[in-house]
Amino acid sequence: MAEPVPVPLRCGLARLTVVRHGESAANVRFAEAERTGSTALPPDGPEGSDARVPLSELGRAQARVVGRWLAGLGPADRPQRVLCSPYVRALQTWEFMAAEVRATEAYEPPPALVDERLRDREMGTLELYSPLALREHAPAEAARRERVGEWFYRPPGGESLADVTVRVRDLLTELHVAAAGQRVLVVAHDAVVVTVGHALAGLGSPVPPGRPVPNASLSRWDGDGGVLRPVAFGDTGHFGGTGAGGQPTISCT
């Protein structure tokens, strides 16, 4: 019996490019917790709310590099629409990108449309818990997460990656009509990058393997008028060599 072939989602964009935001203050805190073994709970104030976490200094620099990549695009490759997550780190990434484009006087970038469906995966009561903090302060949830698997794990009051796929698919379906034939740039989060790929793969597509999505990386799908095909995933080639922070370039084959 022949293996079933997934049916790709119809999406009439000419090109879809998704940028993950630059390094955030929470990314820095998580890396520090991993390095030191800290099990500290999320801080009070803005950085204790996922939606309000800002870019780090490195993240701002990364966003400027992506902006220079954007400025260097020719007329046939420039995005005609820009969509952005409502979270501060994504909005800041786009602001720095757009400022770089304007500084070169190459062209005026399109204004960004903010859409809440592009927000990061909601972690509910475990918002901004590092993996070590989760194991220390909520061991039963840590064990359930491992047992269920990352794709289907839904934290209390939060979302699974399968849930994120549903809202991302809804956005892509709307874009199929609203931006048919256009090049669209999205600035969002790693969960959005991964679930965009899964949604576009369509009906019957398997759960994607866990692959890292580097900060300030580019993932791209090109269209033929009805279906978007993957071209690059987590690409950091615009940083030169291995990319910012030594992150490799990952391309689709």
Coordinates of C-alpha atoms in Angstrom, one line a residue:
M1 CA 0.0 0.0 0.0
A2 CA 1.3 3.4 -1.0
E3 CA 2.2 5.9 1.8
P4 CA -0.3 8.7 2.2
V5 CA 0.9 12.0 0.8
P6 CA 0.0 15.2 2.8
V7 CA -2.2 17.7 1.1
P8 CA -0.5 21.2 1.3
L9 CA -2.5 24.1 2.6
R10 CA -3.6 26.4 -0.2
C11 CA -1.9 29.8 0.2
G12 CA -1.5 32.1 -2.8
L13 CA 1.3 34.3 -1.5
A14 CA 4.3 34.8 -3.8
R15 CA 6.7 34.5 -0.9
L16 CA 6.5 34.3 2.9
T17 CA 9.5 35.1 5.0
V18 CA 9.3 34.8 8.8
V19 CA 11.9 36.5 11.0
R20 CA 12.4 35.3 14.6
H21 CA 12.9 38.3 16.9
G22 CA 16.4 39.1 18.1
E23 CA 17.8 37.8 21.4
S24 CA 15.6 38.9 24.2
A25 CA 16.2 39.6 27.9
A26 CA 14.4 36.3 28.7
N27 CA 16.7 34.4 26.3
V28 CA 19.7 35.9 28.2
R29 CA 18.2 34.9 31.6
F30 CA 17.4 31.3 30.4
A31 CA 21.0 30.9 29.1
E32 CA 22.4 32.2 32.4
A33 CA 20.2 29.8 34.3
E34 CA 21.5 26.9 32.2
R35 CA 25.1 28.0 32.8
T36 CA 24.8 28.5 36.6
G37 CA 22.1 25.9 37.5
S38 CA 19.8 28.6 38.8
T39 CA 16.2 27.6 39.5
A40 CA 15.0 31.2 40.2
L41 CA 11.4 32.0 39.3
P42 CA 10.6 34.7 36.7
P43 CA 11.4 38.3 37.9
D44 CA 8.8 40.9 38.8
G45 CA 8.1 43.8 36.5
P46 CA 8.0 43.9 32.7
E47 CA 10.4 41.0 32.3
G48 CA 8.0 38.9 34.3
S49 CA 5.4 39.2 31.6
D50 CA 6.2 37.4 28.3
A51 CA 4.5 40.0 26.1
R52 CA 6.6 42.8 27.6
V53 CA 10.0 41.2 27.5
P54 CA 12.4 43.5 25.5
L55 CA 15.3 42.8 23.3
S56 CA 18.8 42.5 24.8
E57 CA 21.6 44.7 23.6
L58 CA 22.7 41.8 21.3
G59 CA 19.2 41.4 20.1
R60 CA 19.0 45.0 19.0
A61 CA 22.3 44.6 17.1
Q62 CA 20.9 41.4 15.5
A63 CA 17.8 43.2 14.4
R64 CA 19.9 45.9 12.7
V65 CA 21.8 43.3 10.8
V66 CA 18.5 41.8 9.5
G67 CA 17.5 45.4 8.6
R68 CA 20.6 45.7 6.5
W69 CA 19.6 42.4 4.7
L70 CA 16.2 43.8 4.1
A71 CA 17.6 47.1 2.8
G72 CA 19.7 45.2 0.3
L73 CA 16.8 43.4 -1.4
G74 CA 16.0 44.4 -4.9
P75 CA 12.5 45.6 -6.0
A76 CA 11.5 42.1 -7.0
D77 CA 12.3 40.6 -3.6
R78 CA 11.1 43.4 -1.2
P79 CA 8.1 42.5 1.0
Q80 CA 4.9 44.2 0.0
R81 CA 3.3 43.6 3.4
V82 CA 4.7 43.2 6.9
L83 CA 3.0 41.5 9.8
C84 CA 4.2 41.5 13.3
S85 CA 3.5 39.9 16.7
P86 CA 2.2 42.2 19.3
Y87 CA 4.9 41.2 21.8
V88 CA 7.5 43.9 22.6
R89 CA 10.6 41.9 21.5
A90 CA 9.0 41.4 18.0
L91 CA 7.9 45.0 17.7
Q92 CA 11.3 46.2 18.6
T93 CA 12.9 43.9 16.1
W94 CA 10.8 45.3 13.3
E95 CA 11.5 48.9 14.5
F96 CA 15.2 48.4 14.3
M97 CA 14.9 46.6 10.9
A98 CA 12.8 49.4 9.4
A99 CA 15.1 52.1 10.8
E100 CA 18.1 50.4 9.0
V101 CA 16.2 50.3 5.7
R102 CA 15.3 54.0 6.1
A103 CA 18.9 54.9 7.0
T104 CA 20.1 53.5 3.7
E105 CA 17.4 55.5 1.8
A106 CA 16.9 52.3 -0.3
Y107 CA 13.1 52.5 0.0
E108 CA 10.4 53.1 2.5
P109 CA 9.4 49.8 4.2
P110 CA 5.7 49.0 4.4
P111 CA 4.0 49.7 7.8
A112 CA 3.7 46.7 10.0
L113 CA 0.2 45.2 10.7
V114 CA 0.1 43.8 14.2
D115 CA -1.8 40.6 14.5
E116 CA -2.3 38.8 17.8
R117 CA -2.3 35.4 16.1
L118 CA 1.4 35.8 15.7
R119 CA 2.0 36.0 19.5
D120 CA 4.4 33.5 21.0
R121 CA 3.2 30.2 22.5
E122 CA 1.3 31.0 25.8
M123 CA 2.7 29.1 28.7
G124 CA -0.1 29.9 31.2
T125 CA 0.9 29.6 34.8
L126 CA 4.4 28.6 33.8
E127 CA 5.1 31.7 31.8
L128 CA 8.8 32.5 31.6
Y129 CA 9.8 29.5 33.8
S130 CA 13.2 28.2 32.7
P131 CA 13.5 24.4 32.3
L132 CA 15.5 24.2 35.5
A133 CA 12.9 26.3 37.4
L134 CA 10.1 24.1 36.0
R135 CA 11.8 20.9 37.3
E136 CA 12.4 22.5 40.7
H137 CA 9.1 24.3 41.3
A138 CA 6.6 22.2 39.3
P139 CA 8.1 18.7 39.0
A140 CA 4.8 17.1 38.2
E141 CA 4.3 19.4 35.2
A142 CA 7.9 18.8 34.1
A143 CA 7.3 15.1 34.2
R144 CA 4.0 15.5 32.3
R145 CA 5.7 17.6 29.7
E146 CA 8.3 14.9 29.1
R147 CA 5.7 12.2 29.0
V148 CA 3.3 14.0 26.6
G149 CA 6.0 15.4 24.3
E150 CA 6.6 19.0 23.4
W151 CA 4.3 19.2 20.5
F152 CA 1.2 18.2 22.4
Y153 CA 2.1 19.5 25.9
R154 CA -0.3 22.2 27.1
P155 CA 0.7 23.9 30.3
P156 CA -2.0 24.9 32.8
G157 CA -3.7 27.9 31.2
G158 CA -1.5 27.8 28.2
E159 CA -1.1 26.4 24.7
S160 CA 0.4 23.4 23.0
L161 CA 2.3 23.8 19.7
A162 CA -0.7 22.1 18.2
D163 CA -2.9 24.9 19.5
V164 CA -0.5 27.5 18.0
T165 CA -0.8 25.8 14.7
V166 CA -4.6 26.3 14.6
R167 CA -4.3 30.1 15.0
V168 CA -1.4 30.3 12.6
R169 CA -3.3 28.3 10.0
D170 CA -6.2 30.7 10.3
L171 CA -3.9 33.6 9.6
L172 CA -2.4 31.9 6.6
T173 CA -5.9 31.1 5.2
E174 CA -6.8 34.7 5.5
L175 CA -3.6 35.8 3.8
H176 CA -4.4 33.5 0.9
V177 CA -7.3 35.9 0.1
A178 CA -6.0 39.2 1.4
A179 CA -2.5 39.1 0.0
A180 CA -2.7 36.7 -3.0
G181 CA 0.4 37.1 -5.2
Q182 CA 2.2 39.3 -2.8
R183 CA 5.5 38.9 -0.8
V184 CA 4.8 39.0 2.9
L185 CA 7.3 39.4 5.8
V186 CA 6.4 38.3 9.3
V187 CA 8.3 39.2 12.5
A188 CA 7.4 36.8 15.3
H189 CA 8.7 33.9 17.4
D190 CA 10.2 30.4 17.1
A191 CA 6.9 28.8 17.8
V192 CA 5.4 30.7 14.9
V193 CA 8.2 29.7 12.6
V194 CA 7.7 26.0 13.4
T195 CA 3.9 26.1 13.2
V196 CA 3.9 28.0 9.9
G197 CA 5.9 25.2 8.4
H198 CA 3.6 22.6 9.8
A199 CA 0.4 24.4 8.7
L200 CA 1.7 24.9 5.2
A201 CA 2.6 21.3 4.9
G202 CA -1.1 20.7 5.2
L203 CA -3.5 17.8 5.8
G204 CA -1.8 14.6 7.1
S205 CA 1.6 16.2 7.6
P206 CA 3.6 14.6 10.5
V207 CA 4.6 16.5 13.6
P208 CA 7.8 18.3 12.6
P209 CA 11.1 17.4 14.3
G210 CA 12.4 19.6 17.0
R211 CA 14.8 22.0 15.2
P212 CA 16.3 25.1 16.7
V213 CA 15.1 28.5 15.3
P214 CA 18.0 30.9 16.0
N215 CA 17.3 34.5 17.0
A216 CA 17.1 36.9 14.1
S217 CA 17.0 34.0 11.6
L218 CA 15.1 33.9 8.4
S219 CA 12.7 31.1 7.3
R220 CA 11.2 31.3 3.8
W221 CA 8.6 29.7 1.6
D222 CA 8.1 30.5 -2.1
G223 CA 4.8 30.2 -3.8
D224 CA 3.5 29.0 -7.2
G225 CA 0.2 30.7 -7.0
G226 CA -1.5 28.0 -4.8
V227 CA 1.1 26.4 -2.6
L228 CA 4.1 27.7 -0.6
R229 CA 7.2 25.5 -0.7
P230 CA 10.0 25.6 1.9
V231 CA 13.2 27.3 0.8
A232 CA 15.1 28.0 4.0
F233 CA 14.6 27.3 7.7
G234 CA 16.5 29.2 10.5
D235 CA 18.9 30.8 8.0
T236 CA 21.5 33.1 9.6
G237 CA 23.6 33.6 6.5
H238 CA 23.0 37.3 6.6
F239 CA 25.3 37.4 9.6
G240 CA 28.1 35.9 7.6
G241 CA 29.8 32.6 8.3
T242 CA 28.1 30.8 11.2
G243 CA 26.0 33.7 12.1
A244 CA 25.5 35.8 15.2
G245 CA 26.6 34.0 18.3
G246 CA 28.0 31.1 16.3
Q247 CA 24.5 29.9 15.2
P248 CA 24.6 27.8 12.0
T249 CA 22.7 28.3 8.8
I250 CA 20.0 25.6 8.4
S251 CA 18.5 25.3 4.9
C252 CA 15.8 23.1 3.5
T253 CA 16.7 20.5 0.9

